[in-house]
PDB file of C-alpha atoms in Angstrom:
ATOM      1  CA  UNK A 993      -3.412  31.226  -1.332  1.00 67.00           C
ATOM      2  CA  UNK A 994      -2.197  27.926  -2.970  1.00 70.00           C
ATOM      3  CA  UNK A 995      -4.311  28.076  -5.552  1.00 93.00           C
ATOM      4  CA  UNK A 996      -3.984  27.694  -9.767  1.00 97.00           C
ATOM      5  CA  UNK A 997      -7.610  28.367 -11.248  1.00 97.00           C
ATOM      6  CA  UNK A 998      -8.537  27.625 -14.584  1.00 98.00           C
ATOM      7  CA  UNK A 999     -11.159  28.303 -16.268  1.00 98.00           C
ATOM      8  CA  UNK A1000     -13.470  27.266 -18.036  1.00 98.00           C
ATOM      9  CA  UNK A1001     -14.355  24.057 -15.975  1.00 97.00           C
ATOM     10  CA  UNK A1002     -15.734  23.040 -19.668  1.00 97.00           C
ATOM     11  CA  UNK A1003     -15.779  23.882 -23.068  1.00 98.00           C
ATOM     12  CA  UNK A1004     -17.137  22.413 -26.627  1.00 97.00           C
ATOM     13  CA  UNK A1005     -15.875  23.743 -29.879  1.00 96.00           C
ATOM     14  CA  UNK A1006     -15.888  23.716 -33.289  1.00 95.00           C
ATOM     15  CA  UNK A1007     -13.288  22.536 -35.450  1.00 95.00           C
ATOM     16  CA  UNK A1008     -13.289  26.252 -36.925  1.00 93.00           C
ATOM     17  CA  UNK A1009     -13.300  28.507 -33.226  1.00 94.00           C
ATOM     18  CA  UNK A1010     -10.885  30.081 -31.942  1.00 97.00           C
ATOM     19  CA  UNK A1011     -11.080  29.872 -27.742  1.00 97.00           C
ATOM     20  CA  UNK A1012      -8.270  30.161 -25.000  1.00 98.00           C
ATOM     21  CA  UNK A1013      -7.727  28.353 -22.178  1.00 98.00           C
ATOM     22  CA  UNK A1014      -6.748  30.327 -18.908  1.00 98.00           C
ATOM     23  CA  UNK A1015      -5.139  29.622 -16.119  1.00 98.00           C
ATOM     24  CA  UNK A1016      -3.999  32.195 -12.598  1.00 98.00           C
ATOM     25  CA  UNK A1017      -1.943  31.851  -9.563  1.00 97.00           C
ATOM     26  CA  UNK A1018      -0.907  34.191  -6.961  1.00 95.00           C
ATOM     27  CA  UNK A1019       1.323  32.392  -5.323  1.00 94.00           C
ATOM     28  CA  UNK A1020       4.867  34.804  -6.991  1.00 93.00           C
ATOM     29  CA  UNK A1021       5.545  31.204  -9.196  1.00 94.00           C
ATOM     30  CA  UNK A1022       7.595  32.680 -11.930  1.00 93.00           C
ATOM     31  CA  UNK A1023       7.510  28.931 -13.768  1.00 94.00           C
ATOM     32  CA  UNK A1024       3.798  27.846 -15.138  1.00 95.00           C
ATOM     33  CA  UNK A1025       3.217  24.503 -17.211  1.00 96.00           C
ATOM     34  CA  UNK A1026       0.884  24.013 -19.919  1.00 97.00           C
ATOM     35  CA  UNK A1027      -0.406  19.701 -20.094  1.00 97.00           C
ATOM     36  CA  UNK A1028      -2.337  17.810 -21.747  1.00 98.00           C
ATOM     37  CA  UNK A1029      -3.944  14.471 -20.811  1.00 97.00           C
ATOM     38  CA  UNK A1030      -6.416  11.772 -22.557  1.00 96.00           C
ATOM     39  CA  UNK A1031      -8.491   9.523 -21.005  1.00 94.00           C
ATOM     40  CA  UNK A1032      -5.840   6.485 -18.511  1.00 92.00           C
ATOM     41  CA  UNK A1033      -3.276   8.295 -19.777  1.00 94.00           C
ATOM     42  CA  UNK A1034      -0.506  10.111 -18.262  1.00 94.00           C
ATOM     43  CA  UNK A1035      -1.014  13.978 -18.163  1.00 95.00           C
ATOM     44  CA  UNK A1036       1.688  14.764 -20.964  1.00 95.00           C
ATOM     45  CA  UNK A1037       4.095  17.991 -20.873  1.00 94.00           C
ATOM     46  CA  UNK A1038       3.735  20.494 -23.930  1.00 97.00           C
ATOM     47  CA  UNK A1039       4.824  24.241 -22.899  1.00 97.00           C
ATOM     48  CA  UNK A1040       6.992  25.469 -19.873  1.00 94.00           C
ATOM     49  CA  UNK A1041       7.027  29.335 -19.241  1.00 95.00           C
ATOM     50  CA  UNK A1042      10.140  30.800 -17.058  1.00 93.00           C
ATOM     51  CA  UNK A1043      10.183  34.407 -16.311  1.00 94.00           C
ATOM     52  CA  UNK A1044       7.154  34.808 -18.163  1.00 95.00           C
ATOM     53  CA  UNK A1045       9.416  33.612 -21.857  1.00 95.00           C
ATOM     54  CA  UNK A1046       8.312  30.341 -23.478  1.00 96.00           C
ATOM     55  CA  UNK A1047      11.823  27.882 -22.628  1.00 93.00           C
ATOM     56  CA  UNK A1048       9.852  24.332 -23.362  1.00 93.00           C
ATOM     57  CA  UNK A1049       7.455  23.558 -26.374  1.00 95.00           C
ATOM     58  CA  UNK A1050       7.527  19.776 -26.242  1.00 94.00           C
ATOM     59  CA  UNK A1051       6.272  19.747 -30.245  1.00 94.00           C
ATOM     60  CA  UNK A1052       3.623  21.144 -29.990  1.00 97.00           C
ATOM     61  CA  UNK A1053       1.255  22.039 -32.964  1.00 97.00           C
ATOM     62  CA  UNK A1054       0.941  25.200 -34.082  1.00 97.00           C
ATOM     63  CA  UNK A1055      -3.177  24.792 -33.275  1.00 97.00           C
ATOM     64  CA  UNK A1056      -1.758  25.543 -29.506  1.00 98.00           C
ATOM     65  CA  UNK A1057      -0.587  29.341 -29.333  1.00 98.00           C
ATOM     66  CA  UNK A1058       0.721  29.713 -25.370  1.00 98.00           C
ATOM     67  CA  UNK A1059       0.081  33.110 -24.450  1.00 98.00           C
ATOM     68  CA  UNK A1060       2.040  34.557 -20.795  1.00 97.00           C
ATOM     69  CA  UNK A1061       0.789  38.089 -20.377  1.00 96.00           C
ATOM     70  CA  UNK A1062       2.898  38.618 -16.702  1.00 95.00           C
ATOM     71  CA  UNK A1063       3.593  36.492 -13.887  1.00 92.00           C
ATOM     72  CA  UNK A1064       0.171  35.160 -12.379  1.00 96.00           C
ATOM     73  CA  UNK A1065      -1.165  34.922 -16.261  1.00 98.00           C
ATOM     74  CA  UNK A1066      -0.817  31.705 -18.954  1.00 98.00           C
ATOM     75  CA  UNK A1067      -3.134  31.683 -21.650  1.00 98.00           C
ATOM     76  CA  UNK A1068      -3.561  28.628 -23.710  1.00 98.00           C
ATOM     77  CA  UNK A1069      -5.058  30.039 -27.470  1.00 98.00           C
ATOM     78  CA  UNK A1070      -6.589  27.307 -29.416  1.00 98.00           C
ATOM     79  CA  UNK A1071      -7.390  27.678 -33.225  1.00 96.00           C
ATOM     80  CA  UNK A1072      -8.591  25.052 -36.252  1.00 95.00           C
ATOM     81  CA  UNK A1073      -8.228  22.122 -33.624  1.00 96.00           C
ATOM     82  CA  UNK A1074      -9.337  18.156 -34.638  1.00 97.00           C
ATOM     83  CA  UNK A1075     -11.691  15.947 -32.383  1.00 97.00           C
ATOM     84  CA  UNK A1076      -8.515  14.936 -31.469  1.00 97.00           C
ATOM     85  CA  UNK A1077      -7.032  17.242 -29.413  1.00 98.00           C
ATOM     86  CA  UNK A1078     -10.452  16.384 -26.972  1.00 98.00           C
ATOM     87  CA  UNK A1079      -8.674  15.950 -23.687  1.00 98.00           C
ATOM     88  CA  UNK A1080      -8.485  17.573 -19.883  1.00 98.00           C
ATOM     89  CA  UNK A1081      -5.646  20.252 -20.411  1.00 98.00           C
ATOM     90  CA  UNK A1082      -3.810  20.977 -17.217  1.00 98.00           C
ATOM     91  CA  UNK A1083      -2.382  24.051 -16.403  1.00 98.00           C
ATOM     92  CA  UNK A1084       0.609  23.919 -13.132  1.00 96.00           C
ATOM     93  CA  UNK A1085       3.110  26.536 -11.413  1.00 95.00           C
ATOM     94  CA  UNK A1086       6.501  26.374  -9.331  1.00 92.00           C
ATOM     95  CA  UNK A1087       8.423  28.953  -8.112  1.00 90.00           C
ATOM     96  CA  UNK A1088      10.810  28.280 -10.611  1.00 82.00           C
ATOM     97  CA  UNK A1089      12.360  26.146 -12.960  1.00 78.00           C
ATOM     98  CA  UNK A1090      16.101  26.255 -11.535  1.00 75.00           C
ATOM     99  CA  UNK A1091      15.767  25.129  -7.845  1.00 71.00           C
ATOM    100  CA  UNK A1092      15.439  21.799  -8.214  1.00 72.00           C
ATOM    101  CA  UNK A1093      13.785  21.364  -4.382  1.00 73.00           C
ATOM    102  CA  UNK A1094       9.856  22.637  -5.152  1.00 80.00           C
ATOM    103  CA  UNK A1095       6.780  21.274  -5.390  1.00 88.00           C
ATOM    104  CA  UNK A1096       4.501  22.020  -8.395  1.00 91.00           C
ATOM    105  CA  UNK A1097       0.932  22.937  -7.912  1.00 94.00           C
ATOM    106  CA  UNK A1098      -1.266  21.857 -10.218  1.00 96.00           C
ATOM    107  CA  UNK A1099      -4.980  23.397 -10.788  1.00 97.00           C
ATOM    108  CA  UNK A1100      -7.964  20.954 -11.476  1.00 96.00           C
ATOM    109  CA  UNK A1101      -7.810  21.607 -16.243  1.00 97.00           C
ATOM    110  CA  UNK A1102     -10.153  22.349 -18.122  1.00 98.00           C
ATOM    111  CA  UNK A1103     -11.955  19.494 -19.972  1.00 97.00           C
ATOM    112  CA  UNK A1104     -12.099  20.271 -23.553  1.00 98.00           C
ATOM    113  CA  UNK A1105     -14.107  19.065 -26.198  1.00 98.00           C
ATOM    114  CA  UNK A1106     -13.462  19.570 -29.736  1.00 97.00           C
ATOM    115  CA  UNK A1107     -16.424  18.167 -32.182  1.00 96.00           C
TER     116      UNK A1107
ATOM    117  CA  UNK B1228      15.954  13.836 -16.937  1.00 62.00           C
ATOM    118  CA  UNK B1229      14.815  10.150 -14.748  1.00 66.00           C
ATOM    119  CA  UNK B1230      12.968   7.743 -16.461  1.00 82.00           C
ATOM    120  CA  UNK B1231      10.429   5.751 -14.268  1.00 90.00           C
ATOM    121  CA  UNK B1232       9.066   2.354 -13.983  1.00 92.00           C
ATOM    122  CA  UNK B1233       6.117   1.942 -11.665  1.00 96.00           C
ATOM    123  CA  UNK B1234       3.288  -1.890 -11.375  1.00 97.00           C
ATOM    124  CA  UNK B1235       0.450  -0.668 -13.635  1.00 97.00           C
ATOM    125  CA  UNK B1236      -1.971  -1.308 -10.872  1.00 97.00           C
ATOM    126  CA  UNK B1237      -1.934  -2.123  -7.350  1.00 98.00           C
ATOM    127  CA  UNK B1238      -4.408  -2.894  -4.359  1.00 97.00           C
ATOM    128  CA  UNK B1239      -4.873  -2.361  -0.565  1.00 96.00           C
ATOM    129  CA  UNK B1240      -7.021  -2.963   2.321  1.00 97.00           C
ATOM    130  CA  UNK B1241      -8.633   0.301   4.035  1.00 97.00           C
ATOM    131  CA  UNK B1242      -6.748   0.573   7.238  1.00 97.00           C
ATOM    132  CA  UNK B1243      -3.478  -1.126   5.779  1.00 97.00           C
ATOM    133  CA  UNK B1244      -0.129   0.025   4.551  1.00 97.00           C
ATOM    134  CA  UNK B1245       0.071   0.399   1.012  1.00 98.00           C
ATOM    135  CA  UNK B1246       3.343   0.681  -0.137  1.00 98.00           C
ATOM    136  CA  UNK B1247       4.241   1.363  -4.146  1.00 98.00           C
ATOM    137  CA  UNK B1248       7.633   0.731  -5.711  1.00 97.00           C
ATOM    138  CA  UNK B1249       9.091   2.893  -8.674  1.00 95.00           C
ATOM    139  CA  UNK B1250      12.469   2.473 -10.347  1.00 94.00           C
ATOM    140  CA  UNK B1251      14.133   5.288 -11.617  1.00 88.00           C
ATOM    141  CA  UNK B1252      18.111   3.588 -12.466  1.00 82.00           C
ATOM    142  CA  UNK B1253      18.372   6.780 -14.633  1.00 82.00           C
ATOM    143  CA  UNK B1254      18.244   9.657 -12.724  1.00 81.00           C
ATOM    144  CA  UNK B1255      21.307  11.713 -12.104  1.00 80.00           C
ATOM    145  CA  UNK B1256      23.053  12.496  -9.115  1.00 76.00           C
ATOM    146  CA  UNK B1257      21.260  16.036  -8.119  1.00 81.00           C
ATOM    147  CA  UNK B1258      17.962  14.612  -9.399  1.00 85.00           C
ATOM    148  CA  UNK B1259      15.136  14.731  -6.677  1.00 90.00           C
ATOM    149  CA  UNK B1260      12.010  12.531  -6.838  1.00 91.00           C
ATOM    150  CA  UNK B1261       8.986  13.523  -6.448  1.00 93.00           C
ATOM    151  CA  UNK B1262       5.433  11.658  -5.895  1.00 95.00           C
ATOM    152  CA  UNK B1263       2.240  13.293  -7.236  1.00 96.00           C
ATOM    153  CA  UNK B1264      -1.139  12.135  -7.436  1.00 97.00           C
ATOM    154  CA  UNK B1265      -4.481  12.281  -9.571  1.00 97.00           C
ATOM    155  CA  UNK B1266      -7.823  11.296  -7.866  1.00 95.00           C
ATOM    156  CA  UNK B1267     -10.479  11.061 -10.779  1.00 88.00           C
ATOM    157  CA  UNK B1268     -10.824  13.683 -13.401  1.00 81.00           C
ATOM    158  CA  UNK B1269      -8.828  15.827 -10.498  1.00 91.00           C
ATOM    159  CA  UNK B1270      -6.021  17.977 -11.668  1.00 95.00           C
ATOM    160  CA  UNK B1271      -2.355  16.033 -10.027  1.00 95.00           C
ATOM    161  CA  UNK B1272      -1.301  16.603  -6.253  1.00 96.00           C
ATOM    162  CA  UNK B1273       1.593  17.066  -4.621  1.00 94.00           C
ATOM    163  CA  UNK B1274       2.555  13.846  -1.709  1.00 96.00           C
ATOM    164  CA  UNK B1275       6.434  14.003  -0.950  1.00 95.00           C
ATOM    165  CA  UNK B1276      10.135  14.691  -2.743  1.00 93.00           C
ATOM    166  CA  UNK B1277      13.345  13.610  -1.502  1.00 92.00           C
ATOM    167  CA  UNK B1278      16.918  13.487  -2.734  1.00 91.00           C
ATOM    168  CA  UNK B1279      18.518  10.887  -1.025  1.00 89.00           C
ATOM    169  CA  UNK B1280      16.909  10.392   2.601  1.00 85.00           C
ATOM    170  CA  UNK B1281      13.805   9.386   3.665  1.00 94.00           C
ATOM    171  CA  UNK B1282      11.660  11.522   3.723  1.00 96.00           C
ATOM    172  CA  UNK B1283       8.220  11.860   6.129  1.00 97.00           C
ATOM    173  CA  UNK B1284       5.278  14.778   6.487  1.00 96.00           C
ATOM    174  CA  UNK B1285       1.943  14.323   6.855  1.00 95.00           C
ATOM    175  CA  UNK B1286       0.577  12.094   3.777  1.00 95.00           C
ATOM    176  CA  UNK B1287       3.113   9.455   3.591  1.00 98.00           C
ATOM    177  CA  UNK B1288       6.761   8.462   3.793  1.00 98.00           C
ATOM    178  CA  UNK B1289       9.056   8.048   0.761  1.00 97.00           C
ATOM    179  CA  UNK B1290      11.912   5.481   1.689  1.00 97.00           C
ATOM    180  CA  UNK B1291      14.965   5.465  -1.377  1.00 94.00           C
ATOM    181  CA  UNK B1292      17.637   2.763  -1.259  1.00 93.00           C
ATOM    182  CA  UNK B1293      21.084   3.559  -1.384  1.00 92.00           C
ATOM    183  CA  UNK B1294      21.910   3.674  -5.089  1.00 90.00           C
ATOM    184  CA  UNK B1295      19.050   6.175  -5.091  1.00 90.00           C
ATOM    185  CA  UNK B1296      17.809   3.805  -8.477  1.00 90.00           C
ATOM    186  CA  UNK B1297      14.856   2.794  -6.349  1.00 93.00           C
ATOM    187  CA  UNK B1298      11.957   4.110  -3.830  1.00 95.00           C
ATOM    188  CA  UNK B1299       8.708   3.520  -2.646  1.00 97.00           C
ATOM    189  CA  UNK B1300       6.327   5.576  -0.856  1.00 98.00           C
ATOM    190  CA  UNK B1301       4.190   4.646   2.137  1.00 98.00           C
ATOM    191  CA  UNK B1302       0.272   5.245   2.747  1.00 98.00           C
ATOM    192  CA  UNK B1303       0.553   4.216   6.392  1.00 97.00           C
ATOM    193  CA  UNK B1304      -3.064   3.672   6.847  1.00 96.00           C
ATOM    194  CA  UNK B1305      -4.775   3.586   3.593  1.00 97.00           C
ATOM    195  CA  UNK B1306      -8.201   5.380   3.120  1.00 97.00           C
ATOM    196  CA  UNK B1307     -11.003   4.694   0.557  1.00 97.00           C
ATOM    197  CA  UNK B1308     -10.435   8.384  -0.573  1.00 96.00           C
ATOM    198  CA  UNK B1309      -6.530   7.427  -1.524  1.00 97.00           C
ATOM    199  CA  UNK B1310      -8.136   5.678  -4.382  1.00 97.00           C
ATOM    200  CA  UNK B1311      -5.741   7.235  -7.304  1.00 98.00           C
ATOM    201  CA  UNK B1312      -3.252   7.086  -9.810  1.00 98.00           C
ATOM    202  CA  UNK B1313       0.148   7.453  -8.571  1.00 98.00           C
ATOM    203  CA  UNK B1314       2.895   8.982  -9.819  1.00 96.00           C
ATOM    204  CA  UNK B1315       6.752   9.042  -9.268  1.00 93.00           C
ATOM    205  CA  UNK B1316       9.063  11.153 -11.162  1.00 89.00           C
ATOM    206  CA  UNK B1317      12.323  13.436 -11.415  1.00 78.00           C
ATOM    207  CA  UNK B1318      12.914  16.264 -13.079  1.00 67.00           C
ATOM    208  CA  UNK B1319      14.965  19.862 -13.463  1.00 64.00           C
ATOM    209  CA  UNK B1320      12.579  22.407 -14.783  1.00 66.00           C
ATOM    210  CA  UNK B1321      10.083  19.820 -16.437  1.00 76.00           C
ATOM    211  CA  UNK B1322       7.795  17.150 -14.474  1.00 83.00           C
ATOM    212  CA  UNK B1323       7.270  14.171 -16.672  1.00 86.00           C
ATOM    213  CA  UNK B1324       4.937  11.622 -15.766  1.00 90.00           C
ATOM    214  CA  UNK B1325       5.507   7.728 -16.462  1.00 89.00           C
ATOM    215  CA  UNK B1326       2.217   5.700 -16.900  1.00 92.00           C
ATOM    216  CA  UNK B1327       1.795   5.656 -12.964  1.00 95.00           C
ATOM    217  CA  UNK B1328       0.116   2.826 -10.566  1.00 98.00           C
ATOM    218  CA  UNK B1329      -4.166   3.034 -10.076  1.00 97.00           C
ATOM    219  CA  UNK B1330      -3.993   1.966  -6.166  1.00 98.00           C
ATOM    220  CA  UNK B1331      -7.168   0.650  -5.518  1.00 98.00           C
ATOM    221  CA  UNK B1332      -7.976   0.623  -1.666  1.00 98.00           C
ATOM    222  CA  UNK B1333     -11.257  -1.854  -0.828  1.00 96.00           C
ATOM    223  CA  UNK B1334     -12.908  -2.485   2.180  1.00 95.00           C
TER     224      UNK B1334
END
């Protein structure tokens, strides 16, 4: 199984809502990533988890709160988002962050619309 | 992490080879070069990676210059399904994507 599964595929939320994005992989990978992608732009790194610990936060606003409850699961909790946060949110995993010679696997993303 | 530069767009006729260049002059000595592609509205897909030597797999070939400052991804027989945005990237513990090249394969 070389899949990274993201749910939901689409999400519409109001600015006062709280919602969560979920990402799951069963490849035994110990590095997991969140990216944000606006239309016609490249993916931008948000967070990196290594062995279930947050290792990189690319100065992301606190209204985005990541969580890695176990080695297979990565969540992104959303609260008080703005319309400009509407984007495709991508999750990825790789064996770990220490090996340089490994590829990353991406999920199909959650398309988020904030109204 | 290496900063990469790619042409914004390229065209290729179906069945012909597509050669996509990437400049990564700031890459460090033991940093791998990776290529990914993203077909519209899907997650990026890994294509190939290399360090110094040329590499080939079932999807593509990767040619890395001797000084490692640039590389070329070769799709030997492009098909319409190869229409996508192609990203080259390097990085130790995180993948940082540049603007990429939008490849259009036409009949």
